[in-house]
GROMACS .gro file of C-alpha atoms in nm:
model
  260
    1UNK     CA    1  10.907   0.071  -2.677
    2UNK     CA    2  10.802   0.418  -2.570
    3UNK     CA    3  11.047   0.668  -2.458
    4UNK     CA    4  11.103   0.785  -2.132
    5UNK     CA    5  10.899   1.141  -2.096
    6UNK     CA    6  11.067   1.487  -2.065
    7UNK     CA    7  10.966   1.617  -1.686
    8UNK     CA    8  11.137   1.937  -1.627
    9UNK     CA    9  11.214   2.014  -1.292
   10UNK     CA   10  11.249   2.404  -1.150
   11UNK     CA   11  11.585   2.490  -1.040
   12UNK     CA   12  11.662   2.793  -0.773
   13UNK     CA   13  11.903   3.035  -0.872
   14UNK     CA   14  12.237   3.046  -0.651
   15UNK     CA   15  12.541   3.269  -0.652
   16UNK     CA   16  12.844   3.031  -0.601
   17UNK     CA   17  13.160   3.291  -0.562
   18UNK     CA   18  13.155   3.510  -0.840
   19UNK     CA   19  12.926   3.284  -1.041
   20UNK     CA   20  12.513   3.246  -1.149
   21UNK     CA   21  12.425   2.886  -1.073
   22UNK     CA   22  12.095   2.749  -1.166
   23UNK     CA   23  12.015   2.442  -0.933
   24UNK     CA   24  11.800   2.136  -0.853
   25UNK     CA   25  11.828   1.935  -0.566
   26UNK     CA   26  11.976   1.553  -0.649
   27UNK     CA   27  11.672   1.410  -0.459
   28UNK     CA   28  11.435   1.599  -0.674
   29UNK     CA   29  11.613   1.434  -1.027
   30UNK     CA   30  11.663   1.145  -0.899
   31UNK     CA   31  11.293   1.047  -0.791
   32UNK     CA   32  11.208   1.189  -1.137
   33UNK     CA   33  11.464   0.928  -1.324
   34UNK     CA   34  11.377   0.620  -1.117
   35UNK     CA   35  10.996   0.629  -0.930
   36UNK     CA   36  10.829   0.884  -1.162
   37UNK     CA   37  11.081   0.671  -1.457
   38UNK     CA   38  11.142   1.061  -1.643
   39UNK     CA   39  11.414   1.218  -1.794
   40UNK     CA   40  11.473   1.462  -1.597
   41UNK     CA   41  11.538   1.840  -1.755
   42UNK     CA   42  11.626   2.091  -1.530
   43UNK     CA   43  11.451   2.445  -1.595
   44UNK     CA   44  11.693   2.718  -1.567
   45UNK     CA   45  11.526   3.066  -1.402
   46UNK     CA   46  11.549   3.232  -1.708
   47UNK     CA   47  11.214   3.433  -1.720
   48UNK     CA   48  11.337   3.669  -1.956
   49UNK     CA   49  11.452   3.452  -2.199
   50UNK     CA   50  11.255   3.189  -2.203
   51UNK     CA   51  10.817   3.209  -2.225
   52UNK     CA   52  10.615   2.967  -2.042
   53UNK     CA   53  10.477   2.860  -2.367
   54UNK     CA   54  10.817   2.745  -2.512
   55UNK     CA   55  10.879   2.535  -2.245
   56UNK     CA   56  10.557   2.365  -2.214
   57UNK     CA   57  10.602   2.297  -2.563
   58UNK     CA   58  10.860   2.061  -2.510
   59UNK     CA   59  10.769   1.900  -2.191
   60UNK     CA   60  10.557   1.672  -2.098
   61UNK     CA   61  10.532   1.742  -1.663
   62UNK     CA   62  10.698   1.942  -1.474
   63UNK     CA   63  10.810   1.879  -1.136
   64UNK     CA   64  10.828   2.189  -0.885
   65UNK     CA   65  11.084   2.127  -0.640
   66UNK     CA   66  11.095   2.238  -0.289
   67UNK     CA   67  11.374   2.518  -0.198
   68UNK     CA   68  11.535   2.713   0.083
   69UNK     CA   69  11.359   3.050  -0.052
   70UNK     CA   70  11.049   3.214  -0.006
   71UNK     CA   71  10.806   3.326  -0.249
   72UNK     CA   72  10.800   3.712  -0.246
   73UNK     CA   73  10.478   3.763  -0.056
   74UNK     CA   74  10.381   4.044  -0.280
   75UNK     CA   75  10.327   3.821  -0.573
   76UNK     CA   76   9.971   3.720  -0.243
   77UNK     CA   77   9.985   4.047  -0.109
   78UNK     CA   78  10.150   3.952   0.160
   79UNK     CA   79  10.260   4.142   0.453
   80UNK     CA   80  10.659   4.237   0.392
   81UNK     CA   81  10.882   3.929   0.555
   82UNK     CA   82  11.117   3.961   0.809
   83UNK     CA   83  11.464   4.070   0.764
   84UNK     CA   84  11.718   3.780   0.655
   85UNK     CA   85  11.436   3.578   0.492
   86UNK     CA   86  11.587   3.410   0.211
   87UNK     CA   87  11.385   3.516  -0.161
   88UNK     CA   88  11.438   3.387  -0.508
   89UNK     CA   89  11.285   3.619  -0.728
   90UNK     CA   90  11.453   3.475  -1.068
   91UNK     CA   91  11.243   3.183  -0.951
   92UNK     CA   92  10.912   3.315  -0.895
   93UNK     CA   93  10.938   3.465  -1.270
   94UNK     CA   94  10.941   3.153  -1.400
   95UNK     CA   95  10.783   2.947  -1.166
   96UNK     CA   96  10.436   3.134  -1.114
   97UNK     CA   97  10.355   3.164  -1.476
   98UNK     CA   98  10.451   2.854  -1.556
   99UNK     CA   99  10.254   2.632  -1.311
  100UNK     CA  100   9.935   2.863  -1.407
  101UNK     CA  101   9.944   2.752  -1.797
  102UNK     CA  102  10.074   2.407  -1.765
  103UNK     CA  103   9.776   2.371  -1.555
  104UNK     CA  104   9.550   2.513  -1.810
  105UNK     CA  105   9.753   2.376  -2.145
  106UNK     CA  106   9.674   2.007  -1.971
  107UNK     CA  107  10.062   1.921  -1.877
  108UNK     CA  108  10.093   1.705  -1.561
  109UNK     CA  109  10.245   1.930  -1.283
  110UNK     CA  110  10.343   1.754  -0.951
  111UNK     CA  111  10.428   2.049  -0.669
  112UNK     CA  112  10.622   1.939  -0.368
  113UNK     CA  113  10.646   2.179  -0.058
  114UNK     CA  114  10.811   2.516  -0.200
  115UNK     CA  115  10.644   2.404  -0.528
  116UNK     CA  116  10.297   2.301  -0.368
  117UNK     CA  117  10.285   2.697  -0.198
  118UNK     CA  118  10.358   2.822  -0.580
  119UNK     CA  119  10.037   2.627  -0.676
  120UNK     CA  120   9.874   2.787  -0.456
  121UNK     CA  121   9.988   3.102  -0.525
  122UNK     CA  122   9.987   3.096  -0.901
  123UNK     CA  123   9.645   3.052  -0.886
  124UNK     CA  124   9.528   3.273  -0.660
  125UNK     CA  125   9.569   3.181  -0.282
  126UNK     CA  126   9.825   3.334  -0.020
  127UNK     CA  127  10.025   3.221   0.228
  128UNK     CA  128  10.083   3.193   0.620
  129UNK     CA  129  10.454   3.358   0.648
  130UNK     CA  130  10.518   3.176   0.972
  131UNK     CA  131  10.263   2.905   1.057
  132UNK     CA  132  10.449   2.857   1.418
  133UNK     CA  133  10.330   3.170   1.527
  134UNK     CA  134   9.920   3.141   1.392
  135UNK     CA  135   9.679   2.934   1.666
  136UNK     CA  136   9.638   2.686   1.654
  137UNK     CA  137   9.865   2.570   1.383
  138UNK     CA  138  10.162   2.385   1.595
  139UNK     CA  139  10.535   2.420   1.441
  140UNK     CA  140  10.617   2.223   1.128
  141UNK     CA  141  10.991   2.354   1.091
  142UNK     CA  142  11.199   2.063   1.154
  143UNK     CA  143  11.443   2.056   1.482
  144UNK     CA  144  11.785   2.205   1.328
  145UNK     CA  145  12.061   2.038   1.483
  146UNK     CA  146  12.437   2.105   1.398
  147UNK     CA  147  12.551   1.819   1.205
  148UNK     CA  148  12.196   1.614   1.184
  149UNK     CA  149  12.191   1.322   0.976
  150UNK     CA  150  11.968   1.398   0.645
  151UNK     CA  151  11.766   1.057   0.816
  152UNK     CA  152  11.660   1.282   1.095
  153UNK     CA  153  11.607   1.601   0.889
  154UNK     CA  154  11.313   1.399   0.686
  155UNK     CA  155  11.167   1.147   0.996
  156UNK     CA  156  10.776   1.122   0.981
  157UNK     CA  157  10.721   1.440   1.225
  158UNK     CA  158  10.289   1.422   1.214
  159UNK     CA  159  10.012   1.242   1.087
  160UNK     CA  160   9.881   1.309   0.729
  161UNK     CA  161   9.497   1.241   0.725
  162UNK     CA  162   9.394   1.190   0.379
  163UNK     CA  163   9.014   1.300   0.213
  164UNK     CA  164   8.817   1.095   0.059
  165UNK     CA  165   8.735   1.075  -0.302
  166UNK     CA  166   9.023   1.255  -0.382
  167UNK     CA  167   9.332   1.228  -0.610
  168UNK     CA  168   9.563   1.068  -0.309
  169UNK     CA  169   9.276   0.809  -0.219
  170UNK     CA  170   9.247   0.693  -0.560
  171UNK     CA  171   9.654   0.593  -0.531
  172UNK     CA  172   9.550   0.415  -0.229
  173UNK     CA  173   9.729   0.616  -0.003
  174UNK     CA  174   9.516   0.503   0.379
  175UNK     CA  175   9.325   0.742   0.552
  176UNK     CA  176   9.629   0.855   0.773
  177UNK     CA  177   9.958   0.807   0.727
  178UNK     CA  178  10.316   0.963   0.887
  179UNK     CA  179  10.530   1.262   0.664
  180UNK     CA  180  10.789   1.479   0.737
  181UNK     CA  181  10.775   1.819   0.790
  182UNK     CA  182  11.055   2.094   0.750
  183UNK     CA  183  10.839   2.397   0.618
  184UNK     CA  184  10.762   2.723   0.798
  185UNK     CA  185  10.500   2.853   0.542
  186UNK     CA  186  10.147   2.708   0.456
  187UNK     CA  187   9.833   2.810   0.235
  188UNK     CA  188   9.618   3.078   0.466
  189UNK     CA  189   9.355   3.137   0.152
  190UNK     CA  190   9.332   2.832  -0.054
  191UNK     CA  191   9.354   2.954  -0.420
  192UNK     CA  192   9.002   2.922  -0.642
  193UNK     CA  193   8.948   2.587  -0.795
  194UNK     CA  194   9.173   2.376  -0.609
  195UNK     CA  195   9.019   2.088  -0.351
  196UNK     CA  196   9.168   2.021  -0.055
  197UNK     CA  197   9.363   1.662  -0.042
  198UNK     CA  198   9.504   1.632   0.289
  199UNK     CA  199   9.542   1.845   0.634
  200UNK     CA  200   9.747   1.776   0.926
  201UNK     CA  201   9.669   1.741   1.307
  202UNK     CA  202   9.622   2.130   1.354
  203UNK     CA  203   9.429   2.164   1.032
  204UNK     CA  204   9.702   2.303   0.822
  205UNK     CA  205   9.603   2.212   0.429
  206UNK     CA  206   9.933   1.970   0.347
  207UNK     CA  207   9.813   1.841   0.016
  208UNK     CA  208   9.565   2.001  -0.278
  209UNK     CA  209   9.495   1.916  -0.626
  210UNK     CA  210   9.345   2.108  -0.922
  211UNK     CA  211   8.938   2.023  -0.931
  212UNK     CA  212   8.825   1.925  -1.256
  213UNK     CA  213   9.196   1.946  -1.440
  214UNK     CA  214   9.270   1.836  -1.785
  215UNK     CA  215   9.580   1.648  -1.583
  216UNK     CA  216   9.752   1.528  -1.322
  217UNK     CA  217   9.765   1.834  -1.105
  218UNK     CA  218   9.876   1.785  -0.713
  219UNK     CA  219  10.056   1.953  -0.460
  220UNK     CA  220  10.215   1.828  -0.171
  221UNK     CA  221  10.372   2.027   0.128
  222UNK     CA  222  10.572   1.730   0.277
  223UNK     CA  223  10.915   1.564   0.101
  224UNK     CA  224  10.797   1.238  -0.079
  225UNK     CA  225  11.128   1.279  -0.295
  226UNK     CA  226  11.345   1.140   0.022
  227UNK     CA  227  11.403   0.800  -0.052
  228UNK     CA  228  11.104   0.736  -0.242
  229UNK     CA  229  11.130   0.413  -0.341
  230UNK     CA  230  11.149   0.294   0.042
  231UNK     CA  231  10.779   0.463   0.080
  232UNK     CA  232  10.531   0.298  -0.064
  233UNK     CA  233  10.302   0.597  -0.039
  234UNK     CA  234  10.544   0.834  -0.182
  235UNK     CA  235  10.609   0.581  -0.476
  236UNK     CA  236  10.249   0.599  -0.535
  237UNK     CA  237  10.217   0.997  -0.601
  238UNK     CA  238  10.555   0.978  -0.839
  239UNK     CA  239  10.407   0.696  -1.017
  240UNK     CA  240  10.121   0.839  -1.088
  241UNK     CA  241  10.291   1.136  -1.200
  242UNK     CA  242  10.518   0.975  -1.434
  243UNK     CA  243  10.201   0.771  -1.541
  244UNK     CA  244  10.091   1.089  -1.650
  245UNK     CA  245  10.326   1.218  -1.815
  246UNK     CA  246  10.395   0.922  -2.047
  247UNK     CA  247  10.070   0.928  -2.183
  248UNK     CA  248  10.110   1.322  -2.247
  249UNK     CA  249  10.430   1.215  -2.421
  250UNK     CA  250  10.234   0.935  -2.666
  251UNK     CA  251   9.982   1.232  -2.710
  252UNK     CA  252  10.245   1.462  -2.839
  253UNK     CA  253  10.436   1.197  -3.023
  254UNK     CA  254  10.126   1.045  -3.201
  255UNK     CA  255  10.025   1.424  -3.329
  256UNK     CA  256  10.389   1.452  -3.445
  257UNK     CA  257  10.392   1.160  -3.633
  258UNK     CA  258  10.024   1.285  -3.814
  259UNK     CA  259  10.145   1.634  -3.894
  260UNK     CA  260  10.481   1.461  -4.052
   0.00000   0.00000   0.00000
């Protein structure tokens, strides 16, 4: 019986009282340990201590999470963001070098919403700060109600319309489709060598994979992590990604097993 593959999974660093706290959403683990069928690893934001190449080395995907942070918009030469704009830049040390060589080392990377604008970013693009405020993009924040049910923070909020021949229409995944939508940011230049998988209503690129990549490679702005396993479409994409990384993980264990 094979064993279940390592998938990391980026964590955001948080100060908790007088404590560092490196952190992953449950939501993110979760859909890692049952849809994508991982063990999930979470990656502490450790850039100084830890090189992209070690942990690749012991991996075999990565999942990059969504988060309440920014990237730094001078890592896209971005205009300087608005006061009280929430930043993680322990994450973006880690996060932007590492999705740029597990891309080009082959290791499956699956990108979702924060993690899908750090695709695009560690390879090249930039980003829309506020996409509510560019025509004719309409608002894809999510309606921020004191004490709204977590049901009603991910409802389908627009329709997802899906291109052909790409990754998401080889899962299956129909032509157009409902997703939530709680992000304020967006891709403005999309990054060299990435296709375009999806768009929403008003345009706005929500999904993009790496063209011609030695692996699974995809990037999703919407939350397919919330309650995965009741979405058949979000099942798909985790799936596929865990598909992917258990044949990394024979790779890696059948070369072990040679060099013994």
């Amino acid at each position: 019986m094979s064993r279940r593959p390592l998938i990391g999974v980026t964590a955001c660093s948080r100060q908790i009282g007088l404590h560092a706290y490196h952190i992953s959403g449950d939501e993110y683990v979760q859909a890692v340990a049952t849809a994508a069928q991982g063990l999930p690893v979470i990656l502490p934001s450790l850039a100084p201590l830890l090189a992209s190449s070690d942990i690749l080395d012991g991996l075999d995907g990565i999942l990059f999470t969504g988060s309440p942070s920014n990237i730094e918009p001078f890592h896209y030469q971005g205009q300087a963001t608005a006061p009280g704009t929430a930043h993680d830049s322990a994450r973006d040390a880690v996060t932007l070098p590492l999705l740029q060589a597990a891309v080009e080392a082959g290791v499956p990377v699956l990108g979702i919403c924060r993690g899908f604008q750090e695709m695009n970013v560690a390879l090249g693009g930039s980003l829309h700060q506020n996409v509510h405020q560019v025509p004719p993009f309409m608002d894809h924040r999510h309606a921020d109600e004191p004490g709204q049910p977590l049901d009603d923070w991910y409802a389908p909020a627009h329709d997802l319309h899906v291109e052909a021949g790409g990754v998401l229409a080889d899962l299956g995944l129909p032509q157009t489709l409902q997703v939530n939508s709680i992000h304020a940011q967006g891709v403005k230049r999309l990054a060299p060598g990435l296709r375009v998988e999806a768009r929403a209503p008003d345009g706005l690129v929500e999904a993009i994979s790496v063209d011609r990549s030695k692996a699974f490679a995809l990037g999703v702005q919407w939350h397919p992590e919330w309650q995965v396993s009741c979405n058949p479409h979000y099942l798909a994409i985790f799936q596929a990604f865990g598909d992917a990384c258990r044949e990394r993980a024979k790779q890696r264990d059948a070369e072990a097993s040679h060099n013994a």
